[in-house]
Tab-separated table of C-alpha atoms and ligand atoms in Angstrom:
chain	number	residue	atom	x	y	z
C	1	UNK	CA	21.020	-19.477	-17.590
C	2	UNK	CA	22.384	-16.810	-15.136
C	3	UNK	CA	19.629	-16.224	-12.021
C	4	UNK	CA	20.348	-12.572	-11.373
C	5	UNK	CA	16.637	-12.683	-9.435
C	6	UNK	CA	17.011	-13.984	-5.713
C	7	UNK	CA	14.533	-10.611	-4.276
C	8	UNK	CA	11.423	-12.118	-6.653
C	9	UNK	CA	12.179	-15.670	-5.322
C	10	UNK	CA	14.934	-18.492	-4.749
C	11	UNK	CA	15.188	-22.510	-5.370
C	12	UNK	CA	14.354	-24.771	-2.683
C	13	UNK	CA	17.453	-25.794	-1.079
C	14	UNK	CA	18.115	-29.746	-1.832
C	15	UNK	CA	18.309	-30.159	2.124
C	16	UNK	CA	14.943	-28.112	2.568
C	17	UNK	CA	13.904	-30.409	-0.034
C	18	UNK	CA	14.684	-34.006	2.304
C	19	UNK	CA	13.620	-32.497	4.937
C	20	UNK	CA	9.926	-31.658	3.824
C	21	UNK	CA	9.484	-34.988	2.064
C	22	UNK	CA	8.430	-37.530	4.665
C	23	UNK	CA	5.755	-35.210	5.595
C	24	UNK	CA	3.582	-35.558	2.348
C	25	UNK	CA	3.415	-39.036	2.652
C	26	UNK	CA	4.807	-40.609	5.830
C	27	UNK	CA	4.073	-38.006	8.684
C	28	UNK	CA	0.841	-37.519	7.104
C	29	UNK	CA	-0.975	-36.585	10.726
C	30	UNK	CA	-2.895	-33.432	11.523
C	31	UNK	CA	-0.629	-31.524	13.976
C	32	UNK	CA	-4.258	-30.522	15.807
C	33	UNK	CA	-4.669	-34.495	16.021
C	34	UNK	CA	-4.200	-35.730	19.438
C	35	UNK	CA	-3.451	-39.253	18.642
C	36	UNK	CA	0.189	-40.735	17.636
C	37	UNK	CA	0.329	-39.432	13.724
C	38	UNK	CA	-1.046	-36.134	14.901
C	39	UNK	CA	1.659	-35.433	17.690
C	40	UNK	CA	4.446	-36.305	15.139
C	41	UNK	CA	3.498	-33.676	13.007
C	42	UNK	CA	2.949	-31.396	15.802
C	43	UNK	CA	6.197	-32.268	16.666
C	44	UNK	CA	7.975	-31.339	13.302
C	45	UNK	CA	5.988	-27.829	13.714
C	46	UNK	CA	7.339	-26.965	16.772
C	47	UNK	CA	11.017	-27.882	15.670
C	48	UNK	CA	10.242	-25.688	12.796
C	49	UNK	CA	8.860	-22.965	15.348
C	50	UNK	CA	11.888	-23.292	17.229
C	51	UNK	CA	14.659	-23.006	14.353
C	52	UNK	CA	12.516	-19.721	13.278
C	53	UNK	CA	12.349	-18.242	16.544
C	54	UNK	CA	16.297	-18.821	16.929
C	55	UNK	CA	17.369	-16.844	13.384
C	56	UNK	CA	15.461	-14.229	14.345
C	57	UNK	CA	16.367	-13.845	17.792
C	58	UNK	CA	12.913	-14.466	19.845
C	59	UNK	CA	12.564	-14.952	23.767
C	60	UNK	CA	10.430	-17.682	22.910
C	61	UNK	CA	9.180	-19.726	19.917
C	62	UNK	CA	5.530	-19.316	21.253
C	63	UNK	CA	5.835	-15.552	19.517
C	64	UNK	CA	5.969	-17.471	16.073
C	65	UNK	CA	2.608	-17.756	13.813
C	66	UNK	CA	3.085	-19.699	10.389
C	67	UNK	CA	1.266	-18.124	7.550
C	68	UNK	CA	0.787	-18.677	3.927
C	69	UNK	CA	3.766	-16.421	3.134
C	70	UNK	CA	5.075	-12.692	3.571
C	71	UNK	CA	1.683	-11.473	2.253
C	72	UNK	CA	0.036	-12.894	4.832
C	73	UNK	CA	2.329	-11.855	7.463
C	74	UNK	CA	2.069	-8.203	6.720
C	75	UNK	CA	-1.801	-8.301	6.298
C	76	UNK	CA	-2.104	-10.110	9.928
C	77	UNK	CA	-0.125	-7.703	11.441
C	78	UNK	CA	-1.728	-4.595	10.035
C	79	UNK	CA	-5.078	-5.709	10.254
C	80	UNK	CA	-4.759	-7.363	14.003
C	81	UNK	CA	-3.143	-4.981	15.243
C	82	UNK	CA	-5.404	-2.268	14.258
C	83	UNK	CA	-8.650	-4.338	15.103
C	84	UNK	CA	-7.341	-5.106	18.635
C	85	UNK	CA	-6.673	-1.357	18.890
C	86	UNK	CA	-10.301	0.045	17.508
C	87	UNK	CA	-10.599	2.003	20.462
C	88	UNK	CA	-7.539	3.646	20.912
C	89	UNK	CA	-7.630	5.756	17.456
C	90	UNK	CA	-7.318	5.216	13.705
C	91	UNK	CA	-4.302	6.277	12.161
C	92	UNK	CA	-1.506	4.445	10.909
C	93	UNK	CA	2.156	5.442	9.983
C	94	UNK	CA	4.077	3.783	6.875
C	95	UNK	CA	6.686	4.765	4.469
C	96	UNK	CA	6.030	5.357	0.538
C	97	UNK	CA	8.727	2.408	-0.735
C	98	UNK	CA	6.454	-0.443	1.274
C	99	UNK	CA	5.560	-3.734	-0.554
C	100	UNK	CA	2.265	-4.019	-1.914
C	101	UNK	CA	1.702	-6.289	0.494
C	102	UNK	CA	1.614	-3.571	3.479
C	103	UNK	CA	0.442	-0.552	1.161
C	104	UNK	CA	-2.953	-2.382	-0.266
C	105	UNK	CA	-3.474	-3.591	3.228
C	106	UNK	CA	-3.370	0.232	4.543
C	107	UNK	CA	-5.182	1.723	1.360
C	108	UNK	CA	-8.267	-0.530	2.510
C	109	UNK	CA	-8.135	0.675	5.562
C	110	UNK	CA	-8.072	3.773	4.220
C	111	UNK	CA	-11.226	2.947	2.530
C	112	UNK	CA	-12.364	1.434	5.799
C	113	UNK	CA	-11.771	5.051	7.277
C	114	UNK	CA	-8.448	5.040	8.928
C	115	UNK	CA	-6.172	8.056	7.991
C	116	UNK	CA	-2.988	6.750	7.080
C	117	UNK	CA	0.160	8.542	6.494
C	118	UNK	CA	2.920	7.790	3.825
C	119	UNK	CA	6.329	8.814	5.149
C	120	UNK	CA	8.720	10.207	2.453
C	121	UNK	CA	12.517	8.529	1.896
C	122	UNK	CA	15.741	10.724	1.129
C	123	UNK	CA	17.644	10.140	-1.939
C	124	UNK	CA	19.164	7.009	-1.037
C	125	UNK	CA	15.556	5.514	0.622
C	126	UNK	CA	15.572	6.321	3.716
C	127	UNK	CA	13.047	7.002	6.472
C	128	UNK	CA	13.937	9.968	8.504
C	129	UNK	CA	13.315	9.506	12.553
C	130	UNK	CA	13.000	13.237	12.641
C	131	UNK	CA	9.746	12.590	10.159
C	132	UNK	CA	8.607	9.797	11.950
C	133	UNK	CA	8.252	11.179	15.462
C	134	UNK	CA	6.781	14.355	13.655
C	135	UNK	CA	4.155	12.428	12.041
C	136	UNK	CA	2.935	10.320	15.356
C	137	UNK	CA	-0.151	11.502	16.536
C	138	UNK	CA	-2.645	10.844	19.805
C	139	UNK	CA	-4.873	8.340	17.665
C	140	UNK	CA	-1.648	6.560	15.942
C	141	UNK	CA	-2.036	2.968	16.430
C	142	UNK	CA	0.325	1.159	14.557
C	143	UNK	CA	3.693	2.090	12.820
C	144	UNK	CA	4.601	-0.346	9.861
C	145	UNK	CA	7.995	0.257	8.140
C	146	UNK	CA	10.027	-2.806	6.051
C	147	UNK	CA	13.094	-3.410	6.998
C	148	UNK	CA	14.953	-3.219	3.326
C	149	UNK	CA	13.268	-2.669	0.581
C	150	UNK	CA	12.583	-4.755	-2.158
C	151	UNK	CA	13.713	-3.815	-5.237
C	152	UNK	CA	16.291	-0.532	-4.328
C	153	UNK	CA	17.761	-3.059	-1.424
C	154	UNK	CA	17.975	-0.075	0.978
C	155	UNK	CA	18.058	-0.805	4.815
C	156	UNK	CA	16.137	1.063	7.034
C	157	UNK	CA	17.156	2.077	10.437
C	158	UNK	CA	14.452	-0.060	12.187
C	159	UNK	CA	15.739	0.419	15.669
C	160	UNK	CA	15.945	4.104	15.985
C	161	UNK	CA	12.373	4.184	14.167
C	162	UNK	CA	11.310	1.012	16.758
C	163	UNK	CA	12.331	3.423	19.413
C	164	UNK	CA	10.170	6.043	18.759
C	165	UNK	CA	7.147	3.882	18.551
C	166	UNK	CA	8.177	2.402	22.171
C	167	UNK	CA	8.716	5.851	23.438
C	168	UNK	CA	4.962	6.605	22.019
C	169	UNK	CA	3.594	3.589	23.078
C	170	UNK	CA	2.801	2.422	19.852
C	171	UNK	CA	3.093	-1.108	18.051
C	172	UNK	CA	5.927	-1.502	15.600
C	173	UNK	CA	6.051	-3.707	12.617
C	174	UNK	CA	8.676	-4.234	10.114
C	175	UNK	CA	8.257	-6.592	6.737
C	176	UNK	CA	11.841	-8.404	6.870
C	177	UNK	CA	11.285	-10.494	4.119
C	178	UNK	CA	14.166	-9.390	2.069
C	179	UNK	CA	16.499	-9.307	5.174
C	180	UNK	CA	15.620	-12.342	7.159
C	181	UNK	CA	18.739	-15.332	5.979
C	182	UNK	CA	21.034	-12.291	4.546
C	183	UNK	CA	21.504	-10.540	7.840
C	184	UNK	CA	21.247	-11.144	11.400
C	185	UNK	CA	18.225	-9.878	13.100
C	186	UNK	CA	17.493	-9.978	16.543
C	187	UNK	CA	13.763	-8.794	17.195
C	188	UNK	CA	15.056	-7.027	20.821
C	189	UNK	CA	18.004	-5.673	19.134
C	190	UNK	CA	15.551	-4.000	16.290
C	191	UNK	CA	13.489	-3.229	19.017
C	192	UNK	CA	10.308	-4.551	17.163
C	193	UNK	CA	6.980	-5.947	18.384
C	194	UNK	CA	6.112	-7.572	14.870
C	195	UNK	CA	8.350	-8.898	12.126
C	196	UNK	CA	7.185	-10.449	8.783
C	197	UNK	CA	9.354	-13.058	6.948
C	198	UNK	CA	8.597	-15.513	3.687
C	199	UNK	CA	10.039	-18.921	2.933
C	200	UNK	CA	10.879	-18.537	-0.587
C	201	UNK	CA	13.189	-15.638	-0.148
C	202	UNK	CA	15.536	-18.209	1.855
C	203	UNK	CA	15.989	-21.097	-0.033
C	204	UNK	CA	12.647	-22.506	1.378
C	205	UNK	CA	9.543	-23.338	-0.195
C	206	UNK	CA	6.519	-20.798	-1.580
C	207	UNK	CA	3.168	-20.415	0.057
C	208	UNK	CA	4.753	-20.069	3.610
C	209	UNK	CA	6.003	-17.706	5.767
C	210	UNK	CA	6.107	-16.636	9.523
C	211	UNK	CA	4.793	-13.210	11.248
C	212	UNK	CA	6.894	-12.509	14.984
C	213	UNK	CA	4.733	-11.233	17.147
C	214	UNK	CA	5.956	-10.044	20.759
C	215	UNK	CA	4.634	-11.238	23.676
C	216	UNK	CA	2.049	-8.813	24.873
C	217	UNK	CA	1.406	-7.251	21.713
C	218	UNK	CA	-2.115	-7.347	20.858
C	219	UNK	CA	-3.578	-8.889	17.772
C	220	UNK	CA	-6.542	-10.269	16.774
C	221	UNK	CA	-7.321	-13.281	14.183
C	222	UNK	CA	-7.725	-11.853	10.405
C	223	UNK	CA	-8.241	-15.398	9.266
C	224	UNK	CA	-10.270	-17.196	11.534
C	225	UNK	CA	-11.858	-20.508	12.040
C	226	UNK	CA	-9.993	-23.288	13.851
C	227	UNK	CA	-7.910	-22.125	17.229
C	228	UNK	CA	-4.625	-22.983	15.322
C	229	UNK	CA	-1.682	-21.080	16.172
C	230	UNK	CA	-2.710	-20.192	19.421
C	231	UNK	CA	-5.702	-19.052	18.064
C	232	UNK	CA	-4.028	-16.541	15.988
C	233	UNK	CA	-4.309	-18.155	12.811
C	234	UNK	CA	-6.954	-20.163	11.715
C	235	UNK	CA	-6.846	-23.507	9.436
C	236	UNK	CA	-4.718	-26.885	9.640
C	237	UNK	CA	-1.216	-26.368	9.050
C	238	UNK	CA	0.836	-26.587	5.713
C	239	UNK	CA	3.176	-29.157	7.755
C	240	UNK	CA	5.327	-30.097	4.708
C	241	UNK	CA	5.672	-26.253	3.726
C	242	UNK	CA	6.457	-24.883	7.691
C	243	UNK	CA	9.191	-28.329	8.183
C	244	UNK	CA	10.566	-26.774	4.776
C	245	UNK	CA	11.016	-22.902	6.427
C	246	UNK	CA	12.299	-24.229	9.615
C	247	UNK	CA	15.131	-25.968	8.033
C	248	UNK	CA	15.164	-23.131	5.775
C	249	UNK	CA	15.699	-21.009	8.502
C	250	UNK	CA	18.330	-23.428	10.479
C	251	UNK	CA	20.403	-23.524	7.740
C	252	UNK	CA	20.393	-19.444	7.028
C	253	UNK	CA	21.725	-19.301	10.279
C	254	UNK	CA	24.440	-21.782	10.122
C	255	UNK	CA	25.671	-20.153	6.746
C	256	UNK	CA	24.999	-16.746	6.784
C	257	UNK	CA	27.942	-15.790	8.070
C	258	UNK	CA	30.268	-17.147	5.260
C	259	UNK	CA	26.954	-16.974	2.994
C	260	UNK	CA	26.455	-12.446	3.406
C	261	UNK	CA	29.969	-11.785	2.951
C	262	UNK	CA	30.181	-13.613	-0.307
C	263	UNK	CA	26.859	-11.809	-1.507
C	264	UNK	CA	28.378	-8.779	-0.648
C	265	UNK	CA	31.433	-9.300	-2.598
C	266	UNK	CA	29.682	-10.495	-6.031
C	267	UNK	CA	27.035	-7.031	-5.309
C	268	UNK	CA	29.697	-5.081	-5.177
C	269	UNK	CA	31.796	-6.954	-8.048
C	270	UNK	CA	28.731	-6.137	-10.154
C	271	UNK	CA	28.046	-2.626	-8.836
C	272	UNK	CA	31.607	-1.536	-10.032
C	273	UNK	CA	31.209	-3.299	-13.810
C	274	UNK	CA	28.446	-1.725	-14.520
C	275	UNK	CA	29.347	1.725	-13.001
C	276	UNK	CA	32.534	1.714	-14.879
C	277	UNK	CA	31.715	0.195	-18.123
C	278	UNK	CA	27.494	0.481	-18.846
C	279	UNK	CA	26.514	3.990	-20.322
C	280	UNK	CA	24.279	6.264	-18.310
C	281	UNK	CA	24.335	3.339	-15.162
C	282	UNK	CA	23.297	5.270	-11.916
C	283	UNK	CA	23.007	3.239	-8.581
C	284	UNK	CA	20.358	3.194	-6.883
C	285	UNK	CA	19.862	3.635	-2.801
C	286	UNK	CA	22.570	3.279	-0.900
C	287	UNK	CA	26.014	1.903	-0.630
C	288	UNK	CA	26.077	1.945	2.888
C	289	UNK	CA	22.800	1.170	4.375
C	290	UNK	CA	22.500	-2.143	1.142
C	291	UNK	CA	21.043	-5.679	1.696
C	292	UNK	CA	24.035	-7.965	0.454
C	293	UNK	CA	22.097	-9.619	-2.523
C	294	UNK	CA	20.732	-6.341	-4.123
C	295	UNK	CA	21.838	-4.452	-7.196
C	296	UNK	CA	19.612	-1.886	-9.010
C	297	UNK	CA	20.226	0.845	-11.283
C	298	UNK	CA	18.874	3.184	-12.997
C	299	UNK	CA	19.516	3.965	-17.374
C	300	UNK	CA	18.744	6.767	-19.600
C	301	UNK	CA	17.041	6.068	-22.933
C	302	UNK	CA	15.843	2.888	-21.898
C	303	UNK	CA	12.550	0.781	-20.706
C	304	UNK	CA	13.576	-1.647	-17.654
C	305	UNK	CA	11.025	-3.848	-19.173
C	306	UNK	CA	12.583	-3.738	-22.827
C	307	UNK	CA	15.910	-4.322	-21.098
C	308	UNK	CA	15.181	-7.440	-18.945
C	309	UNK	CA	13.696	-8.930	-22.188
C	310	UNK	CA	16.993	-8.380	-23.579
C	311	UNK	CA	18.352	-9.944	-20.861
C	312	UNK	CA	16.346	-12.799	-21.087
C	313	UNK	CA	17.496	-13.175	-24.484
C	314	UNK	CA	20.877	-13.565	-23.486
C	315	UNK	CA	20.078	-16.332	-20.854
C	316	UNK	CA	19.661	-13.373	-17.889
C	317	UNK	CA	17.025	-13.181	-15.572
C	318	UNK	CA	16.812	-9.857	-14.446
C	319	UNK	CA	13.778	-7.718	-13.261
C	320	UNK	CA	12.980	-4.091	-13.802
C	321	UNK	CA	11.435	-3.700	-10.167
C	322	UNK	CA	9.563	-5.820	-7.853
C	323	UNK	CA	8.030	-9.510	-9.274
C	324	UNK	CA	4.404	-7.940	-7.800
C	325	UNK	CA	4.831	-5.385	-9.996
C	326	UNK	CA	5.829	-6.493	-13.290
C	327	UNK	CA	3.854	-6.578	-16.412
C	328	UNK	CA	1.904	-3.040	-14.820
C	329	UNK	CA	4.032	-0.861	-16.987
C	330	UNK	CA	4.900	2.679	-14.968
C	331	UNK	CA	7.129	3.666	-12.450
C	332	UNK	CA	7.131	1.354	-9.394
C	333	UNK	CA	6.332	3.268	-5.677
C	334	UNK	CA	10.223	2.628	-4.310
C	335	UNK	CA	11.890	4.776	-7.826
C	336	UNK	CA	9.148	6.782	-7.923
C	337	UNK	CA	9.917	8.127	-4.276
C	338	UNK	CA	13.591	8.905	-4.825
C	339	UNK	CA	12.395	11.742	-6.811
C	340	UNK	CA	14.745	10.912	-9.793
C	341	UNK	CA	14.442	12.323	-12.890
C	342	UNK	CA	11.430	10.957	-15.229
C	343	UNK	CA	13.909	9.571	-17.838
C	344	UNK	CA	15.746	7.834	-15.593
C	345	UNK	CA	12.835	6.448	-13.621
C	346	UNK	CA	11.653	4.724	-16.509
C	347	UNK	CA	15.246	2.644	-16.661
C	348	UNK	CA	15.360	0.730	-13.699
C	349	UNK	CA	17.123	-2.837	-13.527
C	350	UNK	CA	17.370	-5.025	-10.284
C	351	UNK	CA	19.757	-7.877	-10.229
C	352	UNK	CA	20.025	-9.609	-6.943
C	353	UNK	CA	22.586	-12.107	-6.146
C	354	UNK	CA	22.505	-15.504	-4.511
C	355	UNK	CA	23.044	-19.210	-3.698
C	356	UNK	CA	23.315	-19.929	-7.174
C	357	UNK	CA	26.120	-17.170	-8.759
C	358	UNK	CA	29.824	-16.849	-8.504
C	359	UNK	CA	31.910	-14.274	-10.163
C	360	UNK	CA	31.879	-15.712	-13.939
C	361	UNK	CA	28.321	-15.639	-14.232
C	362	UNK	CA	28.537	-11.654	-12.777
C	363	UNK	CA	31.191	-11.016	-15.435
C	364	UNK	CA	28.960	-12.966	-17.463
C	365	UNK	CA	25.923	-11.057	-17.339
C	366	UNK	CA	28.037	-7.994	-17.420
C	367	UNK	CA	28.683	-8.997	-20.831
C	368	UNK	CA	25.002	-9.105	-21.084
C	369	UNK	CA	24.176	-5.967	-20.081
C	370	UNK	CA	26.563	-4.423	-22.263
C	371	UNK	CA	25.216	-5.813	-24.939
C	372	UNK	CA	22.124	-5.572	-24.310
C	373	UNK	CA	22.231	-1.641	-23.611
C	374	UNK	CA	24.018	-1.422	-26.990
C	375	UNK	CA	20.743	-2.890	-28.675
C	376	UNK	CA	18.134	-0.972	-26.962
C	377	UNK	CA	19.860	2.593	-27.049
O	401	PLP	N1	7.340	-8.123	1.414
O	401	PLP	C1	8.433	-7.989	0.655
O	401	PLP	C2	9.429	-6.923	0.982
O	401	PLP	C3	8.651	-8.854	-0.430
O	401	PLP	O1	9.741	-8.704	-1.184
O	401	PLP	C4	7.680	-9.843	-0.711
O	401	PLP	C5	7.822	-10.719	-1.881
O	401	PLP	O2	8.136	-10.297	-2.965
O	401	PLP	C6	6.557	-9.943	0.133
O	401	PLP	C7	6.416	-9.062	1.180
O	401	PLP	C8	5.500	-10.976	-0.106
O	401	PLP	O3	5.930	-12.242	0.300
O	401	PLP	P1	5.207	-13.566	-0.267
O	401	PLP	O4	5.605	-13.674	-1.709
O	401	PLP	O5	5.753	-14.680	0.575
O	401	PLP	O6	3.747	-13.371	-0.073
């Protein structure tokens, strides 16, 4: 089997693996406990805190809340943010290519009566500044724009869009969960006041994830209850699962300097194969402005669904656009904004690289694209 699908989700890391063990059966204790079980768990949580806070570049690990995953980071950010803001206005500023996760959470709004608007992307999927500042308003009171997209891999430039918010006065939150662990963030550097980020995009465990959010900014609670997380997020912590995305997170920082150049150099290994040698292949997004790990292309004469069960057949896993999306047939938001051509739209393949790939398996499942193309057209 060749695992050409690191965006949809990635293997625990062995090490993430010890690390999270004892505290299933062991270091069983409440972290909210005040006796001696309790504070050892509370203990491992604020390691974890601290090894999240430092690959991302916080003042202080105090601006971390652990959620059930990237989901959940986006929808606390939109919806606190926006709730601690009711009087200020009630309009909202995103991009078209967002994750489901932030576009359901601002169509519901929507619904709720905010006016939200859906910035455009250029033909390699990017968000103008120019548009941005245009689109700001008196009553804007939150911009939310993801750092790199999921399935086209493009990189948006976060700090000259972060800019504009702070010049404005308004909140600014990026979804980094494809960029956290493949390149180094700093939150002041991005100039951000909330930043999303999931453990099983980095090698950590599914069902947790982290939202940044800067000192100062104001949120409320969307899931309330106990006065967890600072009273940010209600209900006991998943101790095992946040001890799994601290390490997680250590060890993304130790290697990803040896660990993004390498990704890099298998993308672009694959990029050029398939370029040169698959009929009708088209990149997708852009060259420059590319998360290491991402691939995606676009065919002519071809379903992305037909071909990644083609794929499959072959021992590839591929996707034809975001894991959220598949099995709802169509054109997914991200192609769908480039304003391609129909026929083409309707070809899309991502392959993303990771821990587990060298260049064999890309030459490999070159093989098996050619193949498979040769099949289906
Ligand atoms: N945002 C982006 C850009 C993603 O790629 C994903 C996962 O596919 C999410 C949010 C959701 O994260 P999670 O699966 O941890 O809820």
């Amino acid at each position: 089997m060749i695992y050409l699908d690191h965006a949809a989700t990635t293997p625990v890391d062995k090490r993430v693996l010890d690390a999270m063990l004892p505290y299933f059966c062991d270091c069983f204790g409440n972290p909210s406990s005040i006796h001696c079980c309790g504070r050892q768990s509370r203990e491992a949580v604020e390691t974890a805190r601290e090894q999240i806070a430092t690959l991302i570049g916080a003042a202080s690990p105090a601006e971390i809340v652990f959620t059930s995953g990237g989901t959940e980071a986006d929808n606390l950010a939109i919806f606190g943010t926006v709730c601690a803001s009711k009087g200020k206005g009630r309009h909202i500023v995103t991009s078209k290519i967002e994750h489901g996760a932030v576009k359901q959470a601002c169509k519901k709004l929507e619904h709720d009566g905010y006016e939200v608007t859906y910035l455009g992307v250029d033909g390699e999927g990017r968000v103008s500044p120019k548009e941005l500042e245009a689109a700001i308003r008196p009553d804007t009171v939150l911009i939310t724009i993801m750092h790199a997209n999921n399935e086209i891999g493009t990189v948006q430039p976060i700090p000259e869009l972060a800019r504009i918010a702070k010049l404005n006065g308004i909140p600014f939150h990026t979804d980094a969960v494809q960029t956290v662990g493949k390149l180094p963030i700093c939150v002041d550097a991005l100039n951000v006041d909330l930043l999303s980020l999931s453990g099983h995009k980095i090698y950590g465990p599914k069902g947790i994830g982290a939202l940044y959010v800067r000192k100062g900014c104001r949120m409320l609670p969307f899931q309330t209850g106990g006065e967890q997380e600072r009273g940010r997020r209600g209900g006991t912590h998943n101790v095992p699962g946040i001890v799994g995305l601290g390490m997680a997170a250590a060890l993304a920082d130790a290697e990803m300097e040896d660990e993004a150049p390498r990704l890099a150099r298998l993308r672009d290994r694959l990029i050029k194969q398939v370029l040169e040698r698959a009929p009708t292949a088209q990149l997708t997004g852009s060259m420059t402005h590319r998360t290491p790990h991402n691939a995606h292309f676009t065919f002519v004469g071809v379903q992305g669904d037909a071909l990644v069960a083609a794929l499959d057949r072959r021992g590839v896993c591929a996707s034809a656009g975001s894991a959220c999306h598949s099995g709802m047939g169509g054109v997914s938001g991200a192609v769908a904004a480039l304003g391609l051509p129909p026929e083409r739209q309707e070809g899309s393949l991502r392959l993303t690289v990771g821990k587990l790939n060298d260049e064999a398996q890309i030459d490999q499942a070159v093989v098996a694209l050619l193949e498979s193309l040769r099949d289906l057209l």
